[in-house]
Amino acid sequence: MSAPEVYEVPQPPVDAGDALAEDRRAGESLWRVALRRLVRNPGAVVGAVIVVAFVLVALLAPVLAPYAAGELPGRADVRPTFIPGPSAEHPLGLDRYGADVLSQLIWGARASLLIGVLSTLLGLAGGMVVGLLAGAFGGWVDSVAMRFVDLMLAVPSLLLAVSIAAVAGQTPSSVVIAIGVVQVPVFARLLRGSMLAQRGQDYVLAARSLGLSRRTVTMSHVLPNSVSPVIVQATLLLATAVIEAAALSFLGLGGGSPTTAEWGRMLVAAQNELEIAPRLALLPGICISVTALGFTLFGEALREALDPRSRRR
Amino acid sequence: MTRLVLRRLALLVPTLFGLSILLFLWVRALPGGPATALLGERATPEAVERINELYGFDRPLPEQYVTWLGQLLQGNFGVSTRTNRPVLEEFLARFPATIELALVALLVAVGVGIPLGYLAARYQGRTVDHAAVVMSLLGVTVPVFFLAFLLKWLFAVQLGWFPSSGRQDPAMVATHPTGFYVLDGLLTREWDASWDAFLHLLLPAVALGSIPLAIIARITRASVIDVQHADYVRTARAKGLAGGHLRSRVILHNAMLPVSTTIGLQVGLLLSGAVLTETVFAYPGIGKFLSDAIFALDYAVLQGFILLIAVVYALVNLAVDVSYGLIDPRMRAR
Amino acid sequence: MTTTSTNRGGGSGAPLLSIRDLEVTFRTEAGSAVAVRGASFDVHAGQTVAVVGESGSGKSTTAAAVIGLLAGNGSVTGGSILFDGEDLTTLGPDAMHRLRGSRIGMVPQDPMSNLNPVRRVGHQIDETLVDNAVVTGRDVRPRTVELLEEAGLPDAARRAQQYPHEFSGGMRQRALIAMGLAARPQLLIADEPTSALDVTVQRVILDGLTDLTDRLGVAVLLITHDLGLAAERADRIVVMYRGEVVEQGPARQLLTDPQHEYTRRLIAAAPSLASRRAELARTGAQVAVAGVDDLLVVPAAHDGQAPEERPIVEVDHVSKVFRLRGKGLLGRATDFTAVDDVSFVVPRGRTVAVVGESGSGKSTVAKMMLGLLPPTSGTIRFDGVDVTGKDRAAEVAFRRRVQPIFQDPYASLDPLFTIYRTIEEPLRAHGIGDGASRRARVRELMDQVALPAELLRRYPAELSGGQRQRVAIARALALEPELVVCDEAVSALDVIVQSQILRLLVELQERLGLSYLFISHDLAVVRQVADHVCVMQSGRLVEEGTVEDVFERPRTEYTRTLLDAIPGRDLELGRTA
């Protein structure tokens, strides 16, 4: 056929928003574009470095830590009024029970990573299921799911976690469950809202008009376009999970013994030594804060990179 | 507006009803069952059996629930196994302390957060902005209890500027007509008592207010930046508005809409954070009592307090929604 | 009136506004971009000058530069803007601020977003008067009410007490006009002042604005994408394209004797300048670069199928009632009848257009036709079979034969799908062919919509609006449907692209024997493509007939109002040429 002359005016980069369309390379998926934006964002890079360092320390704890978790090499050196500080043998000193603080912190990273990741995965899985059901079916399924979510949000999050941890018994796995369950309504609401917004879009109507089954429309169009806020939130909630895990330990719900290598527990134990050895509180506190900062920085940058406002065009 | 309030109140009923079922089942699901919850550490097999019979814990669950709900509605929230006093009484005795703390924390958060966010937006990309962004990042990433620790260690233990625990110097003789100590001192003209209570409040309030402060600053910044680019701001400029009028009548008023919702959402955080902050500062409020109850596995207190906190939480959220209508004319029509 | 009319169309005396070699640059992350380049034109006192161009042409940027409200990253990097002898590009922010409102006013584009939502409308005009030191104290409010009345707002004293959300779009635009003229500026910048409004409202508002500015002797810089509107309202027209002024001159002369290639294309493409369906069909694949005379050729008789054949679509007494949730706790649910007892047919191989303003129910008809919404009562039969109440197999079969094209090409493609996947999806979903034959078919479809195959690996975000709409058409055609439902399919496109897409649709219809249900608010567009026209108003079908009948011999008052509202309708370009 004779092709009509395509006389189309390329849109010149006029507004600031167009600048983002400029840096797109041909045939690049939105996720790849997001990745490139992340690499250019200093906040994302700092966040990623912290997160990677944290994960490495956690994974390599057996190699990195001078002593095993819970080992008390300096038990004999600790007296009620004196806790040995940093020395060549113990770079960050000993704690009240004679454990090597550096080793405890390294093993603590492992505990935090495990609790953070597992609980967020649990929350994500639960929230996705509830949100997906509500968002895909609507109607009474949606109503029931959302009443359930409202119910869980009616109690401040820490109290909800406390109640769940109390029922689940005082073990590390109950902390995972408690924090994970608390995240369920957050993810559920987010995914549902995001799906509802997508469901009304023209491309979804177009997909329905193509005769695609409801499942295909939901799974291959609505869901993939709805998950980016959920992924962002998951990254941010990893930070929250690390903090909340420490908070539950702080409230005596973390399980384990006083010498368990867990940042929250170390902080509580240090409460009584505040005057003679403040570093015992400072060090785990800084570890928690920096880890949370890493996830938060990365999550915020991810949010920016995936922002639909800059995705358009 | 009245309708909005009524509808929200009506929605509250099923939520609280559902919550009461969950909390009822919660106690039944506890390791050791409800008798353990009542007996605490004194739970011997014989005692458990006796309690089960006495309280009807061996009856069918629906029947037990109805009985329990009936008691709740009469104000009977059970008895603390730790203090042997009614849970409701314990709650009401500590409620003003926590409200006072939360209010001051919120004042700190709003009083610092909004100006900080506003300045950051107005001088976007400059030093104030960077400082605000870093501060709001730290606010959400430093755990409340760690910040409380730091403040206590630095300002109370090291510098000695502030008291490190409690609500008021135990040596202070003061009368407490309302239970809000700072207010009490003002009412009874016991200025020193008021001042002392305020000093006790300040560190915990700053710690507790840190997260809301960070969030409020952030939202204010984002919202002001958004509004600055809004069409109606451009139009206001085009018709000759500038300077103070533009900022106060157009930008600030509109930017405050999302901020005010955010402030409402902080109430949950404040109540959560109060448990931790009050524990660090041994501040005798609901939070401290709750955390003691957790350590002592005082389930009756946990159950009752969580239900009561949920009620307070819901009512505060309602109040926030209503007040939102006052600043956004579009909401009044609903 | 006398002083202004001497200036009309003329160019005598020193101009009020004189733009010379204006260059505006935006700094972006990707470097700096020049949005306006070497633009020069004048506006004399009392004169109306229209700047016409498509999106991205720099017309709004030019206006923003004049009133000193460029976005933060934009700045004037060259040339001068002389206003009453003073160069605005050298004025400090304070001097510029004193000028705004009092000497240069503005009426913005979107009435919905341009009023401060949290303050009463009256207050917003009061403050304009006060801050520009026009009146003070007790005189303010009466003056505000006067201004609102002058702008055509009925019951102005009471309305001034209301908030913007209590106003309709037209009322808001009147308030914005009152605001723009409150301090009696010498120059009013009207940036697409009515493009967000329904056509009938558009007309009334523009008439009001024109009367008022004529009476006050205010010069108007009218920014618009609509050549017809510009021709009707302006003394002079300035055509901008990609940041440059390509042509300018007296309105009539520019339309009848365009010099620049781009202006010719713009005129040829402008739907409002009374072109007809036959023209589209006849010129077929070629872009009409011809002069305006061609646009007014009397249409040849349409040689479609015999009318006795059963219509492909029969819409029979269809109504759609939505249940609105009641307000408040005990609020009763109220019924809203979006479509009220509508009947019409779509003959095979023809185009039936449903036109109406927002809220007329035309889009609901489209959704019901597509089987995306069930009718409350009545039936829609496609090829003799009821569209609703089908089992899954029948539904799949129906979907193959009826396909949609939606309005917003930015929203109608899945952003995560490549173009290839987008067009292939219907084939795969219906299990048509194997991998290789599907690939071939996708390429064939791309060819049909005149898109290069290189685009197949791209994502929608990388394509222009027109390209995306072509992709949407290719996807719709993949299943070889018999009926295509075009829901405002060209409304979001710039005029030249719009005419290309319309041409493509007409050409595909002839080649593939498609039937179209064409939903649009734009009568000018409808006239170009439709055989039959159904006019809807508030859910009812008020008039129906052939395109000739409806456009030449409208039977109802409403249709006449709609037709009168088409900008540029009265211009008889061909006759004078």
PDB file of C-alpha atoms in Angstrom, chain B residues 2-160:
ATOM      1  CA  THR B   2     -23.432  16.778  60.829  1.00  0.00           C
ATOM      2  CA  ARG B   3     -24.201  13.929  58.499  1.00  0.00           C
ATOM      3  CA  LEU B   4     -20.522  13.266  58.016  1.00  0.00           C
ATOM      4  CA  VAL B   5     -20.018  13.061  61.745  1.00  0.00           C
ATOM      5  CA  LEU B   6     -23.017  10.806  62.172  1.00  0.00           C
ATOM      6  CA  ARG B   7     -21.934   8.494  59.416  1.00  0.00           C
ATOM      7  CA  ARG B   8     -18.430   8.256  60.746  1.00  0.00           C
ATOM      8  CA  LEU B   9     -19.785   7.537  64.219  1.00  0.00           C
ATOM      9  CA  ALA B  10     -22.005   4.845  62.768  1.00  0.00           C
ATOM     10  CA  LEU B  11     -19.047   3.281  60.990  1.00  0.00           C
ATOM     11  CA  LEU B  12     -17.169   3.256  64.264  1.00  0.00           C
ATOM     12  CA  VAL B  13     -19.647   0.852  65.850  1.00  0.00           C
ATOM     13  CA  PRO B  14     -18.963  -2.199  63.653  1.00  0.00           C
ATOM     14  CA  THR B  15     -15.220  -1.574  63.810  1.00  0.00           C
ATOM     15  CA  LEU B  16     -15.200  -1.508  67.587  1.00  0.00           C
ATOM     16  CA  PHE B  17     -17.542  -4.468  67.672  1.00  0.00           C
ATOM     17  CA  GLY B  18     -15.186  -6.444  65.435  1.00  0.00           C
ATOM     18  CA  LEU B  19     -12.259  -5.372  67.512  1.00  0.00           C
ATOM     19  CA  SER B  20     -13.945  -6.532  70.707  1.00  0.00           C
ATOM     20  CA  ILE B  21     -14.485  -9.970  69.133  1.00  0.00           C
ATOM     21  CA  LEU B  22     -10.834 -10.137  68.131  1.00  0.00           C
ATOM     22  CA  LEU B  23      -9.658  -9.083  71.571  1.00  0.00           C
ATOM     23  CA  PHE B  24     -12.004 -11.554  73.193  1.00  0.00           C
ATOM     24  CA  LEU B  25     -10.635 -14.348  71.027  1.00  0.00           C
ATOM     25  CA  TRP B  26      -7.140 -13.024  71.596  1.00  0.00           C
ATOM     26  CA  VAL B  27      -7.292 -13.716  75.315  1.00  0.00           C
ATOM     27  CA  ARG B  28      -8.732 -17.159  74.591  1.00  0.00           C
ATOM     28  CA  ALA B  29      -5.857 -17.852  72.183  1.00  0.00           C
ATOM     29  CA  LEU B  30      -3.180 -16.930  74.709  1.00  0.00           C
ATOM     30  CA  PRO B  31      -0.786 -19.651  75.708  1.00  0.00           C
ATOM     31  CA  GLY B  32      -2.492 -21.135  78.757  1.00  0.00           C
ATOM     32  CA  GLY B  33      -5.920 -19.627  78.045  1.00  0.00           C
ATOM     33  CA  PRO B  34      -7.888 -16.917  79.808  1.00  0.00           C
ATOM     34  CA  ALA B  35      -7.411 -18.286  83.283  1.00  0.00           C
ATOM     35  CA  THR B  36      -3.675 -17.809  82.936  1.00  0.00           C
ATOM     36  CA  ALA B  37      -4.393 -14.323  81.821  1.00  0.00           C
ATOM     37  CA  LEU B  38      -6.262 -13.642  85.013  1.00  0.00           C
ATOM     38  CA  LEU B  39      -3.922 -15.452  87.326  1.00  0.00           C
ATOM     39  CA  GLY B  40      -0.688 -14.366  85.769  1.00  0.00           C
ATOM     40  CA  GLU B  41       2.205 -16.119  87.430  1.00  0.00           C
ATOM     41  CA  ARG B  42       0.082 -17.697  90.101  1.00  0.00           C
ATOM     42  CA  ALA B  43      -1.503 -20.091  87.605  1.00  0.00           C
ATOM     43  CA  THR B  44      -1.376 -23.547  89.115  1.00  0.00           C
ATOM     44  CA  PRO B  45      -3.522 -26.267  87.509  1.00  0.00           C
ATOM     45  CA  GLU B  46      -5.942 -26.194  90.453  1.00  0.00           C
ATOM     46  CA  ALA B  47      -6.237 -22.454  90.395  1.00  0.00           C
ATOM     47  CA  VAL B  48      -6.836 -22.481  86.654  1.00  0.00           C
ATOM     48  CA  GLU B  49      -9.629 -25.007  87.046  1.00  0.00           C
ATOM     49  CA  ARG B  50     -11.206 -22.982  89.825  1.00  0.00           C
ATOM     50  CA  ILE B  51     -11.046 -19.786  87.803  1.00  0.00           C
ATOM     51  CA  ASN B  52     -12.426 -21.498  84.709  1.00  0.00           C
ATOM     52  CA  GLU B  53     -15.452 -22.568  86.675  1.00  0.00           C
ATOM     53  CA  LEU B  54     -15.837 -19.301  88.514  1.00  0.00           C
ATOM     54  CA  TYR B  55     -15.677 -17.110  85.421  1.00  0.00           C
ATOM     55  CA  GLY B  56     -17.449 -19.525  83.132  1.00  0.00           C
ATOM     56  CA  PHE B  57     -14.453 -20.068  80.885  1.00  0.00           C
ATOM     57  CA  ASP B  58     -15.655 -23.624  80.383  1.00  0.00           C
ATOM     58  CA  ARG B  59     -18.873 -22.388  78.751  1.00  0.00           C
ATOM     59  CA  PRO B  60     -19.431 -22.062  74.995  1.00  0.00           C
ATOM     60  CA  LEU B  61     -17.509 -19.114  73.476  1.00  0.00           C
ATOM     61  CA  PRO B  62     -20.524 -17.105  72.193  1.00  0.00           C
ATOM     62  CA  GLU B  63     -22.062 -17.197  75.642  1.00  0.00           C
ATOM     63  CA  GLN B  64     -18.821 -16.096  77.226  1.00  0.00           C
ATOM     64  CA  TYR B  65     -18.521 -13.288  74.708  1.00  0.00           C
ATOM     65  CA  VAL B  66     -21.979 -11.942  75.406  1.00  0.00           C
ATOM     66  CA  THR B  67     -21.291 -11.951  79.122  1.00  0.00           C
ATOM     67  CA  TRP B  68     -17.951 -10.221  78.609  1.00  0.00           C
ATOM     68  CA  LEU B  69     -19.404  -7.622  76.279  1.00  0.00           C
ATOM     69  CA  GLY B  70     -22.146  -6.909  78.782  1.00  0.00           C
ATOM     70  CA  GLN B  71     -19.512  -6.266  81.410  1.00  0.00           C
ATOM     71  CA  LEU B  72     -17.565  -4.021  79.066  1.00  0.00           C
ATOM     72  CA  LEU B  73     -20.622  -1.909  78.366  1.00  0.00           C
ATOM     73  CA  GLN B  74     -21.068  -1.436  82.093  1.00  0.00           C
ATOM     74  CA  GLY B  75     -17.510  -0.209  82.335  1.00  0.00           C
ATOM     75  CA  ASN B  76     -16.097  -3.444  83.719  1.00  0.00           C
ATOM     76  CA  PHE B  77     -12.852  -4.028  81.849  1.00  0.00           C
ATOM     77  CA  GLY B  78     -11.525  -6.595  84.299  1.00  0.00           C
ATOM     78  CA  VAL B  79      -8.919  -6.339  87.001  1.00  0.00           C
ATOM     79  CA  SER B  80      -5.171  -5.951  86.629  1.00  0.00           C
ATOM     80  CA  THR B  81      -3.362  -9.030  87.920  1.00  0.00           C
ATOM     81  CA  ARG B  82      -0.383  -6.875  88.752  1.00  0.00           C
ATOM     82  CA  THR B  83      -2.002  -4.115  90.770  1.00  0.00           C
ATOM     83  CA  ASN B  84      -5.328  -5.769  91.608  1.00  0.00           C
ATOM     84  CA  ARG B  85      -7.170  -2.635  90.603  1.00  0.00           C
ATOM     85  CA  PRO B  86      -9.837  -2.296  87.919  1.00  0.00           C
ATOM     86  CA  VAL B  87      -8.362  -1.805  84.472  1.00  0.00           C
ATOM     87  CA  LEU B  88     -10.610   1.153  83.669  1.00  0.00           C
ATOM     88  CA  GLU B  89      -9.545   2.911  86.832  1.00  0.00           C
ATOM     89  CA  GLU B  90      -5.881   2.390  85.995  1.00  0.00           C
ATOM     90  CA  PHE B  91      -6.489   3.696  82.494  1.00  0.00           C
ATOM     91  CA  LEU B  92      -8.321   6.817  83.560  1.00  0.00           C
ATOM     92  CA  ALA B  93      -5.730   7.573  86.220  1.00  0.00           C
ATOM     93  CA  ARG B  94      -2.946   7.623  83.605  1.00  0.00           C
ATOM     94  CA  PHE B  95      -4.844   9.008  80.671  1.00  0.00           C
ATOM     95  CA  PRO B  96      -4.220  12.732  81.388  1.00  0.00           C
ATOM     96  CA  ALA B  97      -0.475  12.114  81.679  1.00  0.00           C
ATOM     97  CA  THR B  98      -0.280  10.577  78.233  1.00  0.00           C
ATOM     98  CA  ILE B  99      -2.602  13.143  76.679  1.00  0.00           C
ATOM     99  CA  GLU B 100      -0.455  15.906  78.125  1.00  0.00           C
ATOM    100  CA  LEU B 101       2.689  14.289  76.747  1.00  0.00           C
ATOM    101  CA  ALA B 102       1.172  13.603  73.334  1.00  0.00           C
ATOM    102  CA  LEU B 103      -0.156  17.154  73.061  1.00  0.00           C
ATOM    103  CA  VAL B 104       3.189  18.710  73.850  1.00  0.00           C
ATOM    104  CA  ALA B 105       4.865  16.293  71.438  1.00  0.00           C
ATOM    105  CA  LEU B 106       2.373  17.269  68.748  1.00  0.00           C
ATOM    106  CA  LEU B 107       2.951  20.948  69.505  1.00  0.00           C
ATOM    107  CA  VAL B 108       6.676  20.416  69.057  1.00  0.00           C
ATOM    108  CA  ALA B 109       6.095  18.490  65.852  1.00  0.00           C
ATOM    109  CA  VAL B 110       3.684  21.046  64.369  1.00  0.00           C
ATOM    110  CA  GLY B 111       5.506  24.076  65.723  1.00  0.00           C
ATOM    111  CA  VAL B 112       8.826  23.010  64.261  1.00  0.00           C
ATOM    112  CA  GLY B 113       7.706  20.808  61.387  1.00  0.00           C
ATOM    113  CA  ILE B 114       5.463  23.252  59.532  1.00  0.00           C
ATOM    114  CA  PRO B 115       7.851  26.248  59.566  1.00  0.00           C
ATOM    115  CA  LEU B 116      10.745  23.962  58.687  1.00  0.00           C
ATOM    116  CA  GLY B 117       8.879  22.401  55.772  1.00  0.00           C
ATOM    117  CA  TYR B 118       7.645  25.775  54.603  1.00  0.00           C
ATOM    118  CA  LEU B 119      11.097  27.351  54.660  1.00  0.00           C
ATOM    119  CA  ALA B 120      12.540  24.319  52.893  1.00  0.00           C
ATOM    120  CA  ALA B 121      10.001  24.695  50.105  1.00  0.00           C
ATOM    121  CA  ARG B 122      10.430  28.430  49.824  1.00  0.00           C
ATOM    122  CA  TYR B 123      14.179  28.180  49.627  1.00  0.00           C
ATOM    123  CA  GLN B 124      14.176  24.952  47.694  1.00  0.00           C
ATOM    124  CA  GLY B 125      17.651  23.637  46.922  1.00  0.00           C
ATOM    125  CA  ARG B 126      19.361  25.907  49.441  1.00  0.00           C
ATOM    126  CA  THR B 127      20.892  25.133  52.812  1.00  0.00           C
ATOM    127  CA  VAL B 128      17.629  25.354  54.792  1.00  0.00           C
ATOM    128  CA  ASP B 129      16.101  22.868  52.398  1.00  0.00           C
ATOM    129  CA  HIS B 130      18.964  20.394  52.662  1.00  0.00           C
ATOM    130  CA  ALA B 131      18.945  20.680  56.440  1.00  0.00           C
ATOM    131  CA  ALA B 132      15.205  20.040  56.531  1.00  0.00           C
ATOM    132  CA  VAL B 133      15.472  17.030  54.248  1.00  0.00           C
ATOM    133  CA  VAL B 134      18.270  15.496  56.342  1.00  0.00           C
ATOM    134  CA  MET B 135      16.364  16.209  59.529  1.00  0.00           C
ATOM    135  CA  SER B 136      13.194  14.608  58.295  1.00  0.00           C
ATOM    136  CA  LEU B 137      15.151  11.578  57.119  1.00  0.00           C
ATOM    137  CA  LEU B 138      16.782  11.202  60.509  1.00  0.00           C
ATOM    138  CA  GLY B 139      13.429  11.720  62.192  1.00  0.00           C
ATOM    139  CA  VAL B 140      11.955   8.636  60.588  1.00  0.00           C
ATOM    140  CA  THR B 141      15.041   6.451  60.715  1.00  0.00           C
ATOM    141  CA  VAL B 142      16.266   6.990  64.277  1.00  0.00           C
ATOM    142  CA  PRO B 143      14.079   4.775  66.494  1.00  0.00           C
ATOM    143  CA  VAL B 144      12.015   6.689  69.045  1.00  0.00           C
ATOM    144  CA  PHE B 145      13.394   4.749  71.963  1.00  0.00           C
ATOM    145  CA  PHE B 146      16.967   5.307  70.804  1.00  0.00           C
ATOM    146  CA  LEU B 147      16.384   9.014  70.427  1.00  0.00           C
ATOM    147  CA  ALA B 148      14.812   9.012  73.885  1.00  0.00           C
ATOM    148  CA  PHE B 149      17.928   7.306  75.157  1.00  0.00           C
ATOM    149  CA  LEU B 150      20.199   9.827  73.511  1.00  0.00           C
ATOM    150  CA  LEU B 151      18.249  12.799  74.846  1.00  0.00           C
ATOM    151  CA  LYS B 152      18.140  11.355  78.315  1.00  0.00           C
ATOM    152  CA  TRP B 153      21.846  10.486  78.302  1.00  0.00           C
ATOM    153  CA  LEU B 154      22.951  13.857  76.940  1.00  0.00           C
ATOM    154  CA  PHE B 155      20.593  16.375  78.527  1.00  0.00           C
ATOM    155  CA  ALA B 156      19.617  14.602  81.727  1.00  0.00           C
ATOM    156  CA  VAL B 157      22.564  12.374  82.659  1.00  0.00           C
ATOM    157  CA  GLN B 158      25.533  14.244  81.174  1.00  0.00           C
ATOM    158  CA  LEU B 159      24.436  17.862  81.269  1.00  0.00           C
ATOM    159  CA  GLY B 160      21.837  17.593  83.987  1.00  0.00           C
TER     160      GLY B 160
END
